[in-house]
Coordinates of C-alpha atoms in Angstrom, one line a residue:
Chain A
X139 CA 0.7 37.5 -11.0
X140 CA -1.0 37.0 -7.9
X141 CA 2.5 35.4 -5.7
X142 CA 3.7 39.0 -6.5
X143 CA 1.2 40.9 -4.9
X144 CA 1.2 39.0 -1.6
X145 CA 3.4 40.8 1.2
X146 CA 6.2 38.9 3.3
X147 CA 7.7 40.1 6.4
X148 CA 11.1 39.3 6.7
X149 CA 12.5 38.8 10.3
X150 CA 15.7 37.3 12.0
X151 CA 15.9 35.9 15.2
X152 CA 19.6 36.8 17.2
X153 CA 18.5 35.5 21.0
X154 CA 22.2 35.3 22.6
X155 CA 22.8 32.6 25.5
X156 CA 25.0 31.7 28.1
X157 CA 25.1 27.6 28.7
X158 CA 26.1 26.6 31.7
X159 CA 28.3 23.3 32.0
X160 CA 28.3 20.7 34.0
X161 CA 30.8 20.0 36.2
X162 CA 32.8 17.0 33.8
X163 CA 32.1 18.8 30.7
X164 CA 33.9 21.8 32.3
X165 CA 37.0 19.7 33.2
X166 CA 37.1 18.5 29.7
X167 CA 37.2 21.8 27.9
X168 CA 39.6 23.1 30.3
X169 CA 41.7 20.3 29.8
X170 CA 41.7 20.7 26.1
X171 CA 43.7 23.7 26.6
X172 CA 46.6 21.6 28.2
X173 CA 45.9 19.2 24.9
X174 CA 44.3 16.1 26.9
X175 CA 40.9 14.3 26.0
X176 CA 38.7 13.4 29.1
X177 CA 36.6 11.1 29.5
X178 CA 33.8 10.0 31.9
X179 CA 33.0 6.9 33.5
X180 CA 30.1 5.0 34.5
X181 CA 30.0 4.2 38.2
X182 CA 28.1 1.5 37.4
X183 CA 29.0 -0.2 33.9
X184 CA 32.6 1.2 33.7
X185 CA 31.7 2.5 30.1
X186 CA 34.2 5.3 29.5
X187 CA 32.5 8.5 27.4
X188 CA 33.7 10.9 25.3
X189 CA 32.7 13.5 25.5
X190 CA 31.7 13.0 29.3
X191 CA 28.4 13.3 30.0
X192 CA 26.2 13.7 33.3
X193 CA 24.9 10.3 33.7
X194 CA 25.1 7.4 31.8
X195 CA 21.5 6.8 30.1
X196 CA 21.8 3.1 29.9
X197 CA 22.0 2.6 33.8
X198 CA 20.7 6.1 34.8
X199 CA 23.6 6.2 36.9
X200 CA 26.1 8.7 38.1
X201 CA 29.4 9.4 36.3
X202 CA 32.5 8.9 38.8
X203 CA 34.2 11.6 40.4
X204 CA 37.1 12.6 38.5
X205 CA 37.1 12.5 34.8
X206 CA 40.4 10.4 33.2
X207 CA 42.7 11.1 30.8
X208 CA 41.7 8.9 27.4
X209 CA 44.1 7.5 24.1
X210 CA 44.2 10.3 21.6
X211 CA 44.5 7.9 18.5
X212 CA 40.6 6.8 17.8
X213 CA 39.2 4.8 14.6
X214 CA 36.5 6.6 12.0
X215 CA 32.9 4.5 12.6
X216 CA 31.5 6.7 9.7
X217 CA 32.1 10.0 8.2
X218 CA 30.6 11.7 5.2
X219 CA 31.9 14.9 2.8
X220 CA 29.8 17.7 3.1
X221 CA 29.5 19.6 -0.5
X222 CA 26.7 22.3 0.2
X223 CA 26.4 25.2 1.5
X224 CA 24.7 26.6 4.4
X225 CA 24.7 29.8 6.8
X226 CA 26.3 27.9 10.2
X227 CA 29.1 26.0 8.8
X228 CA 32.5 26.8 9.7
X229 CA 34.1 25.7 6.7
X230 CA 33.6 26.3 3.0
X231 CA 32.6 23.3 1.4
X232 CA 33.8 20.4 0.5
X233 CA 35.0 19.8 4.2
X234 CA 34.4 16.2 6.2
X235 CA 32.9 15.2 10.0
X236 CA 33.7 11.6 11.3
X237 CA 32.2 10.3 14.4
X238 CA 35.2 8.8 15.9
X239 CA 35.8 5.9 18.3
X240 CA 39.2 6.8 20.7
X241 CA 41.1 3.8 21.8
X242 CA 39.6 2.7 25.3
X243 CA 36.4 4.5 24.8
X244 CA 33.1 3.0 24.7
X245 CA 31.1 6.0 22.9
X246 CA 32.0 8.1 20.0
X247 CA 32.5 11.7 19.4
X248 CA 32.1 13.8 16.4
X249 CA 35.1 16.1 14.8
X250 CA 36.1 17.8 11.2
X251 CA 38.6 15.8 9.2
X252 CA 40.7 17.7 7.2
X253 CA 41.0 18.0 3.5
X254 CA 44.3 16.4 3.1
X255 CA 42.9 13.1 4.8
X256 CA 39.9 12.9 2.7
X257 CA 41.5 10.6 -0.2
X258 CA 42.6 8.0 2.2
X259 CA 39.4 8.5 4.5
X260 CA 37.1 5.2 5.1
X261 CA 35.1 3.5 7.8
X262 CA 38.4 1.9 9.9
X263 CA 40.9 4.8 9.5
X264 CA 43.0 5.7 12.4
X265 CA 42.7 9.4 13.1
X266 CA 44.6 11.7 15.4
X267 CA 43.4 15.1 16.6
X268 CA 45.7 18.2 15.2
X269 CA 45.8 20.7 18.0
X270 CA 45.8 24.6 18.1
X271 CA 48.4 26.4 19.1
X272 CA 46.3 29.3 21.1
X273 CA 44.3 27.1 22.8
X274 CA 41.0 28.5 25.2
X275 CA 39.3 25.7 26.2
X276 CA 36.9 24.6 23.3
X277 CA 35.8 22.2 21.2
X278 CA 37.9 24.1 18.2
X279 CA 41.4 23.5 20.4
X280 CA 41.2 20.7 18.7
X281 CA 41.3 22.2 14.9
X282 CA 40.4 18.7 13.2
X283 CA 41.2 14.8 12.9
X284 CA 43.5 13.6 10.3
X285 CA 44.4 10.3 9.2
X286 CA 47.4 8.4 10.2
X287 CA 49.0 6.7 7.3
Chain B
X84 CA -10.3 -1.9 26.5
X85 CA -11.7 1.0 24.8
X86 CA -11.3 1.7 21.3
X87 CA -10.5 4.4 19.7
X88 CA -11.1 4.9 15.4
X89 CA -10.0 7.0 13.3
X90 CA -12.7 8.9 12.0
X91 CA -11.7 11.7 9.8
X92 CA -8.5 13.5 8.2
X93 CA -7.6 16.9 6.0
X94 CA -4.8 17.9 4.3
X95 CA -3.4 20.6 2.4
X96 CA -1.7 20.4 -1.0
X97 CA 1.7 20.3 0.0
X98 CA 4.2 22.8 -2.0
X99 CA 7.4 23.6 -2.0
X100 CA 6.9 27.2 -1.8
X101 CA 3.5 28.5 -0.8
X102 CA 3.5 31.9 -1.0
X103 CA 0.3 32.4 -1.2
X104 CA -1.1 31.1 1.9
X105 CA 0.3 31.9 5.9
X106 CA 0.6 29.2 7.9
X107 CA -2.7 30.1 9.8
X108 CA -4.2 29.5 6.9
X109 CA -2.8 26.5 6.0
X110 CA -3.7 25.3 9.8
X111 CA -7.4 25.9 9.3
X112 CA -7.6 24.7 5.7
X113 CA -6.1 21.3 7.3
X114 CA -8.4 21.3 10.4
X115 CA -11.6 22.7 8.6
X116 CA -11.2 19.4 5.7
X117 CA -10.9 16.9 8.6
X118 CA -14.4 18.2 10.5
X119 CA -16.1 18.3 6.9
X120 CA -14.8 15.0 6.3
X121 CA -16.1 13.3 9.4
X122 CA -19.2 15.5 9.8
X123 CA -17.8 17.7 12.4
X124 CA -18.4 21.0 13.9
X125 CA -16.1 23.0 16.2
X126 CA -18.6 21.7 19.2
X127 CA -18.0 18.5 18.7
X128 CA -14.5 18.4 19.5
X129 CA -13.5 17.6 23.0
X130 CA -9.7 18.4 23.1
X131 CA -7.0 19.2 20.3
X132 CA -3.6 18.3 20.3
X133 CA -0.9 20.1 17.8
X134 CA 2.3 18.6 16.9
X135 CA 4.4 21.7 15.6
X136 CA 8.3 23.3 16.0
X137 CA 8.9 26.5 17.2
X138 CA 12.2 27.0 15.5
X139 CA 10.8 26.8 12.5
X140 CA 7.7 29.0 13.3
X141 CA 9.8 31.3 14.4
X142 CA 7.6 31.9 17.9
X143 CA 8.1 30.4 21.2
X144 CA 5.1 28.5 22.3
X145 CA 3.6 28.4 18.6
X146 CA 0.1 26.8 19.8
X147 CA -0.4 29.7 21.7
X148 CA -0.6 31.4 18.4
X149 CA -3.0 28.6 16.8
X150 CA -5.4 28.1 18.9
X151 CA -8.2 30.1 16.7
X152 CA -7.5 28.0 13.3
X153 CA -7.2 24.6 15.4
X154 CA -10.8 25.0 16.2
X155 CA -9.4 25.3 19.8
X156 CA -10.6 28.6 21.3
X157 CA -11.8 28.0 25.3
X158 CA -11.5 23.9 24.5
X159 CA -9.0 21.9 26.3
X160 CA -5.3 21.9 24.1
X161 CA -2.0 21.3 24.2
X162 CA 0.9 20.1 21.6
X163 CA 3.6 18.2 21.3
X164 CA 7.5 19.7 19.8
X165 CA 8.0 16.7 18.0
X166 CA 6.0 15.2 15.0
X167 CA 2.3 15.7 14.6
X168 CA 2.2 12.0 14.8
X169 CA 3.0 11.7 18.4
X170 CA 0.3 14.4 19.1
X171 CA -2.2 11.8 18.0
X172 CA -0.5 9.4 20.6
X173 CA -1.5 11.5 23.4
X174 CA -5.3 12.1 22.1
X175 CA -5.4 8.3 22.1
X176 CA -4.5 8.3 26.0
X177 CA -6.6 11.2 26.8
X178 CA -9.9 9.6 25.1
X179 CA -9.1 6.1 26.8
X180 CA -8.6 8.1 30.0
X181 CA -12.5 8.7 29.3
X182 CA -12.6 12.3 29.9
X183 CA -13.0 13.0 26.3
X184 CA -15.1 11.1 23.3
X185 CA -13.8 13.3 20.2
X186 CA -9.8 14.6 19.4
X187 CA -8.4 17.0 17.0
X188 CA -4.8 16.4 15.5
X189 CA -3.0 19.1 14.2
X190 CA -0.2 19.4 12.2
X191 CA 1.7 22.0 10.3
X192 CA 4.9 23.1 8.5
X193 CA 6.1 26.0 6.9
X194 CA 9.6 24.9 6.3
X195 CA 10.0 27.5 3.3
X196 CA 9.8 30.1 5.6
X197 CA 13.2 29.4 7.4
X198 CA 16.5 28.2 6.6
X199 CA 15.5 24.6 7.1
X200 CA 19.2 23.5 7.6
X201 CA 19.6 26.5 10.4
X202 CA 16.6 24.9 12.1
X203 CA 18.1 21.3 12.5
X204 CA 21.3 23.0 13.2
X205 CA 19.2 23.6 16.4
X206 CA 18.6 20.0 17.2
X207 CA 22.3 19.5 18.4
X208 CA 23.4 20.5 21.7
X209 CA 25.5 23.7 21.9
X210 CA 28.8 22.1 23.7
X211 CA 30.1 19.2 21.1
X212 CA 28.2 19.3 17.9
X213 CA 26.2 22.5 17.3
X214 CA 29.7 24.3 16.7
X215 CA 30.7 21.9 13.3
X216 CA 27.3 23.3 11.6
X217 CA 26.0 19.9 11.8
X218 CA 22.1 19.5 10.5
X219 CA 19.8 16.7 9.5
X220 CA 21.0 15.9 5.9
X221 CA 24.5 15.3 7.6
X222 CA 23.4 13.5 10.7
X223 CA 21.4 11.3 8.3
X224 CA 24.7 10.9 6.0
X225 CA 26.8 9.7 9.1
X226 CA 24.2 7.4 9.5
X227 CA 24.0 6.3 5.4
X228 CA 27.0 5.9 4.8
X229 CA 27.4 3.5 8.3
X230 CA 24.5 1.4 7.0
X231 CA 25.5 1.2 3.4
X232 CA 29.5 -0.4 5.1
X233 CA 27.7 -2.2 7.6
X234 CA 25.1 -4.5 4.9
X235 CA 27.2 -4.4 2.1
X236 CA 24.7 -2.5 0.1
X237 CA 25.0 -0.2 -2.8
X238 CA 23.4 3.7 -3.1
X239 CA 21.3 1.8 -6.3
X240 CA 19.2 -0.1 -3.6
X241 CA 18.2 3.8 -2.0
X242 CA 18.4 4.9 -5.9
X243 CA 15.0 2.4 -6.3
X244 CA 13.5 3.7 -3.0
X245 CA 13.1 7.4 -4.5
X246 CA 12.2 6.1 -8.3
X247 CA 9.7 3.8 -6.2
X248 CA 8.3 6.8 -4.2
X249 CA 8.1 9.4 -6.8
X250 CA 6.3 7.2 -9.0
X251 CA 3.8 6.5 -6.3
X252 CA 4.0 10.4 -5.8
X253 CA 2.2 10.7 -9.3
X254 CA -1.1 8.9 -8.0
X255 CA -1.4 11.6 -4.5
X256 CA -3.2 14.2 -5.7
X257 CA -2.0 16.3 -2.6
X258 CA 1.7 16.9 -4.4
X259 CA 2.8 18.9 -7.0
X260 CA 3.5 17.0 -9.7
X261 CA 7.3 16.0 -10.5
X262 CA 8.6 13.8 -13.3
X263 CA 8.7 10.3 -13.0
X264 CA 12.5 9.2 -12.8
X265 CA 14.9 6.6 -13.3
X266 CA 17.8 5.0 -11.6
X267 CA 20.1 6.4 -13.9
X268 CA 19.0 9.8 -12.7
X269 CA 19.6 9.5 -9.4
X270 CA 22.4 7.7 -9.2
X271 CA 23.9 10.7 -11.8
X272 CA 22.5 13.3 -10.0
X273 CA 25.1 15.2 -7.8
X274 CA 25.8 14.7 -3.7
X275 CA 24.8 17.1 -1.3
X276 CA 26.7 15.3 1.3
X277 CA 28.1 11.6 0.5
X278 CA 26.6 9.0 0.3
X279 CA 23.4 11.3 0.3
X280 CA 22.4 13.2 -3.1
X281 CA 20.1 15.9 -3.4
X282 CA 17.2 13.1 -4.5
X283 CA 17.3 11.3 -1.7
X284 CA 15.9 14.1 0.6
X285 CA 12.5 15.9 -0.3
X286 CA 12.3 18.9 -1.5
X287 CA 11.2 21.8 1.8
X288 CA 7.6 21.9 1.9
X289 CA 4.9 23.7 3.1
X290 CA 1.7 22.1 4.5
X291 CA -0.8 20.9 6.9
X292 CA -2.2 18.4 8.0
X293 CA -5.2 17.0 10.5
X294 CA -7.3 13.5 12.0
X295 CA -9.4 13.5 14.0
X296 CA -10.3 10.0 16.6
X297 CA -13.2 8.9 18.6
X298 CA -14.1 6.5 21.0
X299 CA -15.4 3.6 20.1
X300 CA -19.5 4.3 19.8
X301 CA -19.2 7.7 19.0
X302 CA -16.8 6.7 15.9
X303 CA -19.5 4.7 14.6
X304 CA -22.3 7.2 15.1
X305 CA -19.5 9.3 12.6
X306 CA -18.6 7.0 9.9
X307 CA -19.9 3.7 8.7
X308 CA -15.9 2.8 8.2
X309 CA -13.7 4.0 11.3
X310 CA -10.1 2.8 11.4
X311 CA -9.0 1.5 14.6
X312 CA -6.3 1.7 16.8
X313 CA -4.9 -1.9 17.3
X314 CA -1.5 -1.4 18.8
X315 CA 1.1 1.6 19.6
X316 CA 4.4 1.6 20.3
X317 CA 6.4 4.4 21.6
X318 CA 10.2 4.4 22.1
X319 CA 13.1 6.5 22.5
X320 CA 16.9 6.2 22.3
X321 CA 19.6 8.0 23.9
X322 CA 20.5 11.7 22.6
X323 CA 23.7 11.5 21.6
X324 CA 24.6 9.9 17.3
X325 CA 27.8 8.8 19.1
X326 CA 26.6 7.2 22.0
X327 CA 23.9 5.1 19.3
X328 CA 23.9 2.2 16.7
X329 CA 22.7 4.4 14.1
X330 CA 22.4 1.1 12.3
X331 CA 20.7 -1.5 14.4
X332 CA 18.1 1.4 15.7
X333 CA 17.1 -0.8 18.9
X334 CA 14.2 2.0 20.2
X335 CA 12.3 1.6 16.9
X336 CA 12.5 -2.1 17.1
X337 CA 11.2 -1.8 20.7
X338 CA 8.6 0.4 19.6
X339 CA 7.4 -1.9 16.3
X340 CA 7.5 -5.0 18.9
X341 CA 5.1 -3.4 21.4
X342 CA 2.9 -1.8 18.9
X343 CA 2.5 -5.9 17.5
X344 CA 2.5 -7.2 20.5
X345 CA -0.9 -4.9 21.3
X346 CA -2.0 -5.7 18.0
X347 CA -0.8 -9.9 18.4
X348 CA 0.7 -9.4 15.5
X349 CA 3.0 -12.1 14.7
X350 CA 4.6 -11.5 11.1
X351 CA 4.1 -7.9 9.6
X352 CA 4.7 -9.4 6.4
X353 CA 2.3 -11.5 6.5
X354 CA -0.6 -9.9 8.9
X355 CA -0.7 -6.4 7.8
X356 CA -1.6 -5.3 4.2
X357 CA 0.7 -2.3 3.7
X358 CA 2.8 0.4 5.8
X359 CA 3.0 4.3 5.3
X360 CA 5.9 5.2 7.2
X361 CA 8.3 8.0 7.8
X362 CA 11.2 7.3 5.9
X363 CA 12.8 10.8 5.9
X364 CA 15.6 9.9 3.7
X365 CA 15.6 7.2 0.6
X366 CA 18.2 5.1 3.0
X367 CA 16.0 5.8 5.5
X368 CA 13.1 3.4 4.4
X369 CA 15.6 0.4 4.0
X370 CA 17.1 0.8 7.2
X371 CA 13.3 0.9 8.6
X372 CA 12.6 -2.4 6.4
X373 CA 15.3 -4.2 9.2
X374 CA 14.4 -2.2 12.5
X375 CA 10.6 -2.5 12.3
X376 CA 11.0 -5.9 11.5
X377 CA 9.1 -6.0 8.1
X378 CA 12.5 -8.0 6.9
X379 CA 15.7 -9.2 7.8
X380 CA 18.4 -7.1 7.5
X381 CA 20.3 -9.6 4.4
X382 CA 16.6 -9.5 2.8
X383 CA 16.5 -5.6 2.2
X384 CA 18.1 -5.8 -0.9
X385 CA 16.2 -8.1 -2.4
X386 CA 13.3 -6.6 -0.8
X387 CA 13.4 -3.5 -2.7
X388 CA 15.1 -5.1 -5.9
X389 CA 12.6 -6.9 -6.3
X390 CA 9.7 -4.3 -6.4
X391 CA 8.1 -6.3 -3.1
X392 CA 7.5 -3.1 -1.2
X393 CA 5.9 -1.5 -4.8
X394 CA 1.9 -0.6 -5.4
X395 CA 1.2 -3.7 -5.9
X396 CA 4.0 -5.8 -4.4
X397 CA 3.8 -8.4 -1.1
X398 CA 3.4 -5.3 1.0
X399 CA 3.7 -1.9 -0.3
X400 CA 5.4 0.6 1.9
X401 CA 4.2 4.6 1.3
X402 CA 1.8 4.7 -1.6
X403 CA 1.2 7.8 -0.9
X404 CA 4.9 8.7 -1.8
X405 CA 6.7 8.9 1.7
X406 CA 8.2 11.9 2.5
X407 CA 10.6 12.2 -0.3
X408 CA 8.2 13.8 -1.9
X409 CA 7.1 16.5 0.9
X410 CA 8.2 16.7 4.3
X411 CA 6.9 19.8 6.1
X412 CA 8.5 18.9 9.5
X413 CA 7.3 18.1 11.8
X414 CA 4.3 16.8 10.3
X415 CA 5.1 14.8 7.7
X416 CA 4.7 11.2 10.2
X417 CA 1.4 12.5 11.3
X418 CA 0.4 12.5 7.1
X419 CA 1.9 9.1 7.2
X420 CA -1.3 8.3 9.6
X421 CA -3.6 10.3 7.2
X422 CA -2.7 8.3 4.5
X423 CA -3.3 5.1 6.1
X424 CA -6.7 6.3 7.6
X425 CA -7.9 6.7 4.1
X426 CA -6.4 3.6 2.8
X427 CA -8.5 1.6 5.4
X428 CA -11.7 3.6 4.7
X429 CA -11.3 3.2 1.4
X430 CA -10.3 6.8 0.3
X431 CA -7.6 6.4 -1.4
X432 CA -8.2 7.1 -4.8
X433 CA -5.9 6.5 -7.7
X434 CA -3.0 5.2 -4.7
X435 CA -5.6 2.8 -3.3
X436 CA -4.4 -0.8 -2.1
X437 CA -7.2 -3.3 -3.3
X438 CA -8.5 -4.8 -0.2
X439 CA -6.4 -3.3 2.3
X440 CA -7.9 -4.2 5.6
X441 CA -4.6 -3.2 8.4
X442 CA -1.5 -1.2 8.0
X443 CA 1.4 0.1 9.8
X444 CA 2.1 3.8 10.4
X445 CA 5.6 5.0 11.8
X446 CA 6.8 8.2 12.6
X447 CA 9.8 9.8 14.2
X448 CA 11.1 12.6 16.1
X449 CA 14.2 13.7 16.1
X450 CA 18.1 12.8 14.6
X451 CA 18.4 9.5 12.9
X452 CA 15.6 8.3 14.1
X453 CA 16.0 9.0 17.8
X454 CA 11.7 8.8 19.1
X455 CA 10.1 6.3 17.5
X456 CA 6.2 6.0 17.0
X457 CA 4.3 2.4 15.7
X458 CA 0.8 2.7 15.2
X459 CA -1.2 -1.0 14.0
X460 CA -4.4 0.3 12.2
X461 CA -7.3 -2.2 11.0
X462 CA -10.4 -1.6 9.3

């Protein structure tokens, strides 16, 4: 068989990085420690997102100063139950992710919903976040979403 | 304005495991069948642009490593990290700049040679989604399953999109040959992540492929029947899957509009003979159907249903097969413009379209369709 013959080299790539934030998203994971949700908001359109970004794209303007505290009940827009397997998920399969809409936000952010939710889980349900209880300031203080009955 | 034809294209066979072949080799197969078939030799090329991903090479700066097998050594060359398609885009401006009569567009993917749901993993931005081991077959679920709420459709209507697609597969002789199937068998077959089964994705592929365009009079010293460019349209949305309608997809409607609006095209439907776009996932070419504006968004199902978008139907979208049938990323759009440039010349073979005279090639870059490229093509 000729596939056998041919030679393969066999590599992996580990090239570690440090990311530097910027200034709102730095507020926001250190106020996940304390359990709040930040949001940013346009100085120009007033849209309020989560999670805050450096400008908004749609004007090209500026976020305001100081980040503000946001509703931590939001509404699935879509969500979808993973059932494979693959080397850089967290979870062993079948898990969810929702992109989810908080109350008084104008953009969405993504999060795990967790198992017990997923037979009541559709487009509309009302989720809440399920925090940690060692927090350090990342996106995991949050542990998941879960759907309020 | 000046024109610019397409005058030439190559492709590999595309596999789902080439072991036999490196991807240099694959390169230069691509780019030596597009010079042989526009009657080409290295010194005829002016500049080449590649459209490749480092990721999945697996080397930073992965045209630095081409540049002998593009037919590229001491030329003018550069590339694009998006899809090979968008490569072309530039070529176009860089021959209407006038600085160059004659481009080379390359593109190539390996995607067997990496963990193809590690190299999408990449696409998200470390801080808020990297972390959840999000990749494209997700992303593209989020955005399925949005769709499928938001028009009141059913998976069937994407069911008919692969049985569609993998029949037309049959007729491209660059594919390896899978089994014709039904709706039954998709709609049984098991989900990778819901709403999305395995089917609806391609399976990884290796390949490559190449065009190559000319201006106006040089095009017609090459061929007797160059395609030309007649509009382009290039658009893209903001980053972020929450910050988007991953339903309404506004940049690729911008993009489709501006391409027709060069072309003064009016109705795609009726103006255009057939489409070869980049469909990336069976839901994927219905949600296309709406934001391109070849049919309104309560006409999909019918669209497909009613086998309009079929060889042979009002205006058949990717005889060739699409890209559920081999998507080496990133350039699987760029094939989508192969396949059309030998549909207007008359190349098509067994997948020909009687008479087909214009078409309309789309390709995108990035996470549910987040760059967006419309190319109007006439004979």
């Amino acid at each position: 068989m000729e596939a056998e013959r041919v030679k393969k080299l066999k590599g992996m790539l580990e090239v570690p990085y440090e990311w530097t934030y910027s200034k709102n998203v730095a507020e926001f994971f250190k106020n996940l420690k304390d359990k709040k949700i930040l949001g940013s908001r346009c100085k120009n359109c007033h849209k309020v997102f989560v999670p805050p970004q450096v400008v908004c794209g749609i004007c090209f303007s500026e976020m305001e100063n100081n980040p503000i505290e946001v509703s931590q009940i939001g509404v699935v827009e879509t969500y979808t139950v993973i059932e494979f397997t693959y080397i850089a998920q967290i979870l062993p399969p079948p898990y969810a992710v929702g992109i989810i809409k908080l109350e008084g936000t104008s953009t969405r952010l993504n999060h795990l919903i967790n198992k017990e939710s997923l037979e009541k889980l559709k487009i509309g349900s009302r989720v809440r976040p399920i925090w940690r209880d060692k927090r350090d300031g990342s996106f995991f203080d949050i542990e998941y979403f879960e759907v309020i009955e | 304005m000046k024109k610019v034809a397409l005058v030439g294209c190559g492709q590999t066979k595309y596999q789902r495991k080439n072991r036999a072949n490196s991807v240099q080799e694959l390169i230069f197969e691509a780019t030596q069948k597009a010079l042989e078939d526009a009657g080409l030799e290295k010194k005829d090329i002016d500049t080449v642009i590649v459209g490749s991903c480092d990721t999945i090479d697996g080397i930073s700066i992965s045209n630095a490593y081409s540049v002998d097998v593009t037919a590229a050594f001491l030329k003018d060359e550069s590339k694009v990290e998006e899809d090979a398609a968008f490569a072309a885009y530039y070529a176009i401006l860089r021959i209407l700049s006038g600085s160059f009569d004659t481009a080379l567009i390359v593109g190539w993917g390996k995607n067997s040679e990496v963990d193809i749901h590690l190299a999408t993993n990449m696409i998200f931005e470390p801080f808020y989604s990297r972390p959840f081991g999000l990749d494209a077959i997700q992303a593209f679920a989020l955005q399925a399953r949005m769709f499928l709420d938001k028009n009141n459709l059913s998976e069937e209507e994407a069911a008919r999109v692969i049985v569609k697609n993998r029949k037309n597969a049959l007729k491209n002789p660059y594919l390896e040959k899978r089994k014709e199937i039904n709706l039954e068998d998709v709609l049984k077959s098991e989900y990778i992540s819901t709403p999305l089964k395995k089917l609806d994705f391609s399976p990884v592929t290796d390949g490559a492929v190449a065009v190559i365009l000319s201006e106006e009079k040089t095009a017609k010293k090459i061929t007797k029947r160059p395609v030309w460019f007649s509009g382009l349209g290039l658009c893209s949305d903001t980053y972020h899957l929450g910050y988007r309608d991953l339903t309404e997809l506004p940049a690729t409607k911008i993009a489709a509009e501006n391409a027709c609006r060069m072309a003064g095209i009016k109705n795609i439907l009726n103006e255009i003979d057939l489409a070869e776009i980049y469909e990336v996932f069976s839901f994927g070419e219905l949600i296309l159907y709406e934001a391109l504006g070849i049919c309104s968004h309560e006409q999909i199902s019918e669209f497909i249903n009613k086998g309009q978008t079929e060889i042979g139907g009002k205006f058949p979208v990717n005889p060739s097969g699409g890209s559920l049938n081999a998507n080496p990323l990133p350039a699987t759009g760029l094939i989508r413009l192969a396949e059309a440039y030998l549909q207007l010349s008359g190349k098509a073979g067994e997948r020909q379209i009687e008479n087909a005279s214009s078409a309309l090639v789309y390709a995108t870059s990035g996470l549910c369709f987040q760059s967006n490229m419309v190319y109007i093509l006439n004979s």
